[in-house]
Amino acid sequence: MKKALIIVLISTAFYACKDENKELKTAENLYNSAKQYKDLNTTKVALNQMLLIDSTNIEYKDSLARLYMRGGNVEGGLKLAEQVDLAGKADSKLVEMIGIAHQQMGNIEKSEKVFDRLLSETKDYKYLYQKMVIQYEKGNMIEFDSLSNIILTQVETDSVMAKTTIEFPGPVSGVSQQVPLKAATLLVVGKNAYDREQNLKKAVDYYVKSVQAFDQFEMARYFLSEIERMQMSAGRR
């Protein structure tokens, strides 16, 4: 009787495992098909199904974290990304996404620690720029001035820094641009002058310098056109 019970239990476990493998294969096929046709919603559904079957799979969590954050589900993506990072499997791009997610959610101190770590590990100057932006967001003008001055001084002699680019959205075209670090920093200094210092002349000067540094800089040109529009509107009153 006992032997028969053991055989039944082994058989049950075998068929359960077989069914689970079949379900995983089906979900993986759905995932690969959705990726091929760039169907992001179905891709996310398939990854969730795969994680339900294999909840410890780091690759699934990594992929789903990126999809969530790129699709606007910052909180969900962040939770998964931090699990990947805790397992020691996050590459620098995913860690960067963790930092940006914390920044978007207002977790400025956590974001700053992430970018400190990235700057230390990669020596990539875009993370020095991100640290400067965080100081602007915190309203720490002493540190902001210090970092912006470091960038604008060093970029004149450091060829690696001069070639570093920052991704900016196109406010008119909707197309992202890769903007040289110097132009991006000049823009943020202008934005700080406009928002924090209430110094319109300084803001305009730096926006103009930003365009001079990168003629195709859509965001800088947009800020200048908005200021011009507001001035013209005020002049009609």
mmCIF file of C-alpha atoms in Angstrom:
data_model
loop_
_atom_site.group_PDB
_atom_site.id
_atom_site.type_symbol
_atom_site.label_atom_id
_atom_site.label_comp_id
_atom_site.label_asym_id
_atom_site.label_seq_id
_atom_site.Cartn_x
_atom_site.Cartn_y
_atom_site.Cartn_z
ATOM 1 C CA MET A 1 0.000 0.000 0.000
ATOM 2 C CA LYS A 2 2.797 2.377 0.981
ATOM 3 C CA LYS A 3 4.754 1.494 -2.171
ATOM 4 C CA ALA A 4 1.692 2.105 -4.335
ATOM 5 C CA LEU A 5 1.180 5.514 -2.710
ATOM 6 C CA ILE A 6 4.796 6.466 -3.454
ATOM 7 C CA ILE A 7 4.355 5.435 -7.091
ATOM 8 C CA VAL A 8 1.181 7.549 -7.351
ATOM 9 C CA LEU A 9 2.943 10.569 -5.852
ATOM 10 C CA ILE A 10 5.905 10.219 -8.225
ATOM 11 C CA SER A 11 3.563 9.864 -11.192
ATOM 12 C CA THR A 12 1.578 12.943 -10.133
ATOM 13 C CA ALA A 13 4.758 14.992 -9.749
ATOM 14 C CA PHE A 14 6.024 13.775 -13.134
ATOM 15 C CA TYR A 15 2.863 14.761 -14.984
ATOM 16 C CA ALA A 16 2.643 18.085 -13.131
ATOM 17 C CA CYS A 17 6.219 18.854 -14.163
ATOM 18 C CA LYS A 18 5.430 17.805 -17.734
ATOM 19 C CA ASP A 19 2.376 20.080 -17.836
ATOM 20 C CA GLU A 20 4.403 22.964 -16.388
ATOM 21 C CA ASN A 21 7.104 22.541 -19.027
ATOM 22 C CA LYS A 22 4.431 22.511 -21.732
ATOM 23 C CA GLU A 23 2.871 25.714 -20.355
ATOM 24 C CA LEU A 24 6.284 27.389 -20.208
ATOM 25 C CA LYS A 25 7.041 26.392 -23.792
ATOM 26 C CA THR A 26 3.682 27.807 -24.919
ATOM 27 C CA ALA A 27 4.350 31.092 -23.100
ATOM 28 C CA GLU A 28 7.863 31.280 -24.576
ATOM 29 C CA ASN A 29 6.464 30.736 -28.084
ATOM 30 C CA LEU A 30 3.931 33.516 -27.481
ATOM 31 C CA TYR A 31 6.725 35.789 -26.232
ATOM 32 C CA ASN A 32 8.953 35.138 -29.262
ATOM 33 C CA SER A 33 6.059 35.643 -31.670
ATOM 34 C CA ALA A 34 5.018 38.912 -29.990
ATOM 35 C CA LYS A 35 8.614 40.191 -30.102
ATOM 36 C CA GLN A 36 8.847 39.354 -33.798
ATOM 37 C CA TYR A 37 5.746 41.447 -34.536
ATOM 38 C CA LYS A 38 6.684 44.175 -32.020
ATOM 39 C CA ASP A 39 3.483 43.566 -30.057
ATOM 40 C CA LEU A 40 4.544 45.042 -26.710
ATOM 41 C CA ASN A 41 1.311 44.309 -24.841
ATOM 42 C CA THR A 42 1.357 40.617 -25.736
ATOM 43 C CA THR A 43 5.084 40.477 -24.969
ATOM 44 C CA LYS A 44 4.364 41.705 -21.435
ATOM 45 C CA VAL A 45 1.504 39.211 -21.019
ATOM 46 C CA ALA A 46 3.756 36.354 -22.149
ATOM 47 C CA LEU A 47 6.559 37.377 -19.780
ATOM 48 C CA ASN A 48 4.100 37.517 -16.872
ATOM 49 C CA GLN A 49 2.914 33.998 -17.745
ATOM 50 C CA MET A 50 6.535 32.811 -17.867
ATOM 51 C CA LEU A 51 7.225 34.363 -14.461
ATOM 52 C CA LEU A 52 4.146 32.693 -12.974
ATOM 53 C CA ILE A 53 5.628 29.349 -13.996
ATOM 54 C CA ASP A 54 9.245 30.185 -13.175
ATOM 55 C CA SER A 55 9.166 33.002 -10.610
ATOM 56 C CA THR A 56 12.926 32.984 -9.962
ATOM 57 C CA ASN A 57 14.040 33.474 -13.574
ATOM 58 C CA ILE A 58 16.201 36.614 -13.624
ATOM 59 C CA GLU A 59 16.175 36.969 -17.428
ATOM 60 C CA TYR A 60 12.371 37.148 -17.477
ATOM 61 C CA LYS A 61 12.389 39.769 -14.715
ATOM 62 C CA ASP A 62 15.049 41.793 -16.533
ATOM 63 C CA SER A 63 13.090 41.828 -19.796
ATOM 64 C CA LEU A 64 9.773 42.650 -18.124
ATOM 65 C CA ALA A 65 11.355 45.408 -16.002
ATOM 66 C CA ARG A 66 12.642 47.170 -19.121
ATOM 67 C CA LEU A 67 9.310 46.815 -20.923
ATOM 68 C CA TYR A 68 7.372 48.150 -17.939
ATOM 69 C CA MET A 69 9.588 51.211 -17.458
ATOM 70 C CA ARG A 70 9.713 52.049 -21.154
ATOM 71 C CA GLY A 71 5.931 51.703 -21.289
ATOM 72 C CA GLY A 72 5.333 54.027 -18.339
ATOM 73 C CA ASN A 73 4.815 51.483 -15.560
ATOM 74 C CA VAL A 74 7.732 52.915 -13.592
ATOM 75 C CA GLU A 75 6.829 51.459 -10.202
ATOM 76 C CA GLY A 76 6.301 47.913 -11.475
ATOM 77 C CA GLY A 77 9.435 48.045 -13.580
ATOM 78 C CA LEU A 78 11.478 49.392 -10.684
ATOM 79 C CA LYS A 79 10.450 46.544 -8.370
ATOM 80 C CA LEU A 80 11.526 43.939 -10.914
ATOM 81 C CA ALA A 81 14.727 45.790 -11.849
ATOM 82 C CA GLU A 82 15.815 46.023 -8.220
ATOM 83 C CA GLN A 83 15.325 42.248 -7.854
ATOM 84 C CA VAL A 84 17.630 41.745 -10.848
ATOM 85 C CA ASP A 85 20.161 44.171 -9.390
ATOM 86 C CA LEU A 86 20.009 42.484 -5.972
ATOM 87 C CA ALA A 87 20.875 39.207 -7.714
ATOM 88 C CA GLY A 88 23.950 40.907 -9.176
ATOM 89 C CA LYS A 89 22.693 40.498 -12.758
ATOM 90 C CA ALA A 90 21.817 44.089 -13.736
ATOM 91 C CA ASP A 91 23.909 45.688 -16.476
ATOM 92 C CA SER A 92 24.705 49.423 -16.399
ATOM 93 C CA LYS A 93 21.712 50.265 -18.615
ATOM 94 C CA LEU A 94 19.250 48.603 -16.232
ATOM 95 C CA VAL A 95 20.916 50.260 -13.224
ATOM 96 C CA GLU A 96 20.584 53.582 -15.062
ATOM 97 C CA MET A 97 16.873 52.873 -15.534
ATOM 98 C CA ILE A 98 16.622 52.216 -11.776
ATOM 99 C CA GLY A 99 18.182 55.624 -11.085
ATOM 100 C CA ILE A 100 15.866 57.395 -13.526
ATOM 101 C CA ALA A 101 12.833 55.571 -12.088
ATOM 102 C CA HIS A 102 13.689 56.734 -8.568
ATOM 103 C CA GLN A 103 14.166 60.249 -9.947
ATOM 104 C CA GLN A 104 10.756 60.196 -11.642
ATOM 105 C CA MET A 105 9.109 58.928 -8.460
ATOM 106 C CA GLY A 106 10.688 61.701 -6.373
ATOM 107 C CA ASN A 107 13.129 59.411 -4.576
ATOM 108 C CA ILE A 108 15.948 61.875 -5.177
ATOM 109 C CA GLU A 109 18.354 60.571 -2.524
ATOM 110 C CA LYS A 110 18.075 56.997 -3.839
ATOM 111 C CA SER A 111 18.497 58.242 -7.400
ATOM 112 C CA GLU A 112 21.618 60.183 -6.440
ATOM 113 C CA LYS A 113 23.183 57.080 -4.862
ATOM 114 C CA VAL A 114 22.504 55.062 -8.015
ATOM 115 C CA PHE A 115 24.184 57.646 -10.259
ATOM 116 C CA ASP A 116 27.117 57.988 -7.839
ATOM 117 C CA ARG A 117 27.579 54.238 -8.169
ATOM 118 C CA LEU A 118 27.308 54.314 -11.975
ATOM 119 C CA LEU A 119 29.795 57.169 -12.266
ATOM 120 C CA SER A 120 32.233 55.294 -10.023
ATOM 121 C CA GLU A 121 31.827 51.992 -11.895
ATOM 122 C CA THR A 122 31.701 53.209 -15.503
ATOM 123 C CA LYS A 123 33.446 56.623 -15.484
ATOM 124 C CA ASP A 124 30.802 57.670 -18.031
ATOM 125 C CA TYR A 125 30.364 61.456 -17.969
ATOM 126 C CA LYS A 126 26.645 61.246 -18.661
ATOM 127 C CA TYR A 127 26.248 60.221 -15.029
ATOM 128 C CA LEU A 128 28.111 63.342 -13.904
ATOM 129 C CA TYR A 129 25.536 65.292 -15.928
ATOM 130 C CA GLN A 130 22.745 63.353 -14.217
ATOM 131 C CA LYS A 131 24.206 64.229 -10.807
ATOM 132 C CA MET A 132 24.126 67.895 -11.843
ATOM 133 C CA VAL A 133 20.455 67.602 -12.868
ATOM 134 C CA ILE A 134 19.629 66.034 -9.502
ATOM 135 C CA GLN A 135 21.212 69.010 -7.706
ATOM 136 C CA TYR A 136 19.032 71.312 -9.830
ATOM 137 C CA GLU A 137 15.960 69.299 -8.820
ATOM 138 C CA LYS A 138 16.988 69.383 -5.144
ATOM 139 C CA GLY A 139 17.519 73.148 -5.329
ATOM 140 C CA ASN A 140 21.113 72.725 -4.136
ATOM 141 C CA MET A 141 22.517 75.701 -6.009
ATOM 142 C CA ILE A 142 26.047 75.513 -4.573
ATOM 143 C CA GLU A 143 26.507 71.921 -5.721
ATOM 144 C CA PHE A 144 24.691 72.604 -9.006
ATOM 145 C CA ASP A 145 26.993 75.535 -9.826
ATOM 146 C CA SER A 146 30.023 73.452 -8.883
ATOM 147 C CA LEU A 147 29.105 70.493 -11.094
ATOM 148 C CA SER A 148 27.988 72.597 -14.062
ATOM 149 C CA ASN A 149 31.240 74.583 -13.896
ATOM 150 C CA ILE A 150 33.281 71.374 -13.752
ATOM 151 C CA ILE A 151 31.548 70.053 -16.880
ATOM 152 C CA LEU A 152 31.741 73.309 -18.853
ATOM 153 C CA THR A 153 35.431 73.739 -18.025
ATOM 154 C CA GLN A 154 36.548 70.154 -18.532
ATOM 155 C CA VAL A 155 34.597 69.627 -21.763
ATOM 156 C CA GLU A 156 36.860 72.152 -23.525
ATOM 157 C CA THR A 157 39.942 69.956 -23.091
ATOM 158 C CA ASP A 158 38.569 66.437 -22.542
ATOM 159 C CA SER A 159 37.806 64.789 -25.895
ATOM 160 C CA VAL A 160 35.921 61.895 -24.271
ATOM 161 C CA MET A 161 33.666 64.298 -22.391
ATOM 162 C CA ALA A 162 33.154 66.367 -25.552
ATOM 163 C CA LYS A 163 31.908 63.254 -27.386
ATOM 164 C CA THR A 164 29.510 62.263 -24.576
ATOM 165 C CA THR A 165 25.849 62.723 -25.495
ATOM 166 C CA ILE A 166 22.617 63.039 -23.526
ATOM 167 C CA GLU A 167 19.252 61.878 -24.846
ATOM 168 C CA PHE A 168 16.630 64.626 -25.048
ATOM 169 C CA PRO A 169 13.003 64.385 -26.228
ATOM 170 C CA GLY A 170 11.994 66.536 -29.179
ATOM 171 C CA PRO A 171 9.213 68.801 -27.845
ATOM 172 C CA VAL A 172 7.960 69.577 -31.364
ATOM 173 C CA SER A 173 8.940 66.625 -33.536
ATOM 174 C CA GLY A 174 8.475 63.998 -30.832
ATOM 175 C CA VAL A 175 11.772 62.422 -31.932
ATOM 176 C CA SER A 176 14.559 61.964 -29.376
ATOM 177 C CA GLN A 177 17.942 63.570 -29.988
ATOM 178 C CA GLN A 178 21.431 62.697 -28.829
ATOM 179 C CA VAL A 179 22.741 66.064 -27.611
ATOM 180 C CA PRO A 180 26.424 66.786 -26.870
ATOM 181 C CA LEU A 181 27.132 67.126 -23.146
ATOM 182 C CA LYS A 182 28.225 70.760 -23.447
ATOM 183 C CA ALA A 183 24.984 71.851 -25.126
ATOM 184 C CA ALA A 184 22.894 69.830 -22.660
ATOM 185 C CA THR A 185 24.672 71.401 -19.675
ATOM 186 C CA LEU A 186 24.275 74.924 -21.058
ATOM 187 C CA LEU A 187 20.550 74.266 -21.440
ATOM 188 C CA VAL A 188 20.180 73.151 -17.803
ATOM 189 C CA VAL A 189 22.131 76.205 -16.587
ATOM 190 C CA GLY A 190 19.689 78.342 -18.575
ATOM 191 C CA LYS A 191 16.737 76.442 -17.143
ATOM 192 C CA ASN A 192 18.111 77.000 -13.645
ATOM 193 C CA ALA A 193 18.465 80.722 -14.353
ATOM 194 C CA TYR A 194 14.867 80.865 -15.575
ATOM 195 C CA ASP A 195 13.241 78.672 -12.892
ATOM 196 C CA ARG A 196 15.348 79.255 -9.791
ATOM 197 C CA GLU A 197 17.092 82.579 -10.261
ATOM 198 C CA GLN A 198 14.230 84.288 -12.120
ATOM 199 C CA ASN A 199 16.889 85.773 -14.411
ATOM 200 C CA LEU A 200 15.394 85.908 -17.898
ATOM 201 C CA LYS A 201 18.423 87.516 -19.572
ATOM 202 C CA LYS A 202 20.793 84.862 -18.221
ATOM 203 C CA ALA A 203 18.383 82.123 -19.255
ATOM 204 C CA VAL A 204 18.183 83.430 -22.819
ATOM 205 C CA ASP A 205 21.972 83.840 -22.990
ATOM 206 C CA TYR A 206 22.509 80.219 -22.003
ATOM 207 C CA TYR A 207 19.787 78.895 -24.310
ATOM 208 C CA VAL A 208 21.477 80.758 -27.165
ATOM 209 C CA LYS A 209 24.870 79.327 -26.149
ATOM 210 C CA SER A 210 23.274 75.889 -26.105
ATOM 211 C CA VAL A 211 22.057 76.307 -29.690
ATOM 212 C CA GLN A 212 25.486 77.614 -30.711
ATOM 213 C CA ALA A 213 27.038 74.478 -29.237
ATOM 214 C CA PHE A 214 24.537 72.227 -31.054
ATOM 215 C CA ASP A 215 22.595 73.946 -33.821
ATOM 216 C CA GLN A 216 19.966 71.174 -34.130
ATOM 217 C CA PHE A 217 19.075 71.259 -30.430
ATOM 218 C CA GLU A 218 15.291 71.209 -30.565
ATOM 219 C CA MET A 219 14.664 71.661 -26.844
ATOM 220 C CA ALA A 220 16.828 74.794 -26.607
ATOM 221 C CA ARG A 221 15.177 76.321 -29.682
ATOM 222 C CA TYR A 222 11.768 75.468 -28.228
ATOM 223 C CA PHE A 223 12.561 77.273 -24.943
ATOM 224 C CA LEU A 224 13.727 80.345 -26.885
ATOM 225 C CA SER A 225 10.591 80.363 -29.045
ATOM 226 C CA GLU A 226 8.375 80.054 -25.952
ATOM 227 C CA ILE A 227 10.089 83.033 -24.305
ATOM 228 C CA GLU A 228 9.713 85.038 -27.519
ATOM 229 C CA ARG A 229 6.043 84.088 -27.740
ATOM 230 C CA MET A 230 5.405 85.157 -24.124
ATOM 231 C CA GLN A 231 7.201 88.472 -24.669
ATOM 232 C CA MET A 232 5.180 89.188 -27.809
ATOM 233 C CA SER A 233 1.974 88.296 -25.997
ATOM 234 C CA ALA A 234 2.876 90.613 -23.103
ATOM 235 C CA GLY A 235 3.673 93.420 -25.565
ATOM 236 C CA ARG A 236 0.171 93.307 -27.038
ATOM 237 C CA ARG A 237 -1.472 93.994 -23.682
#
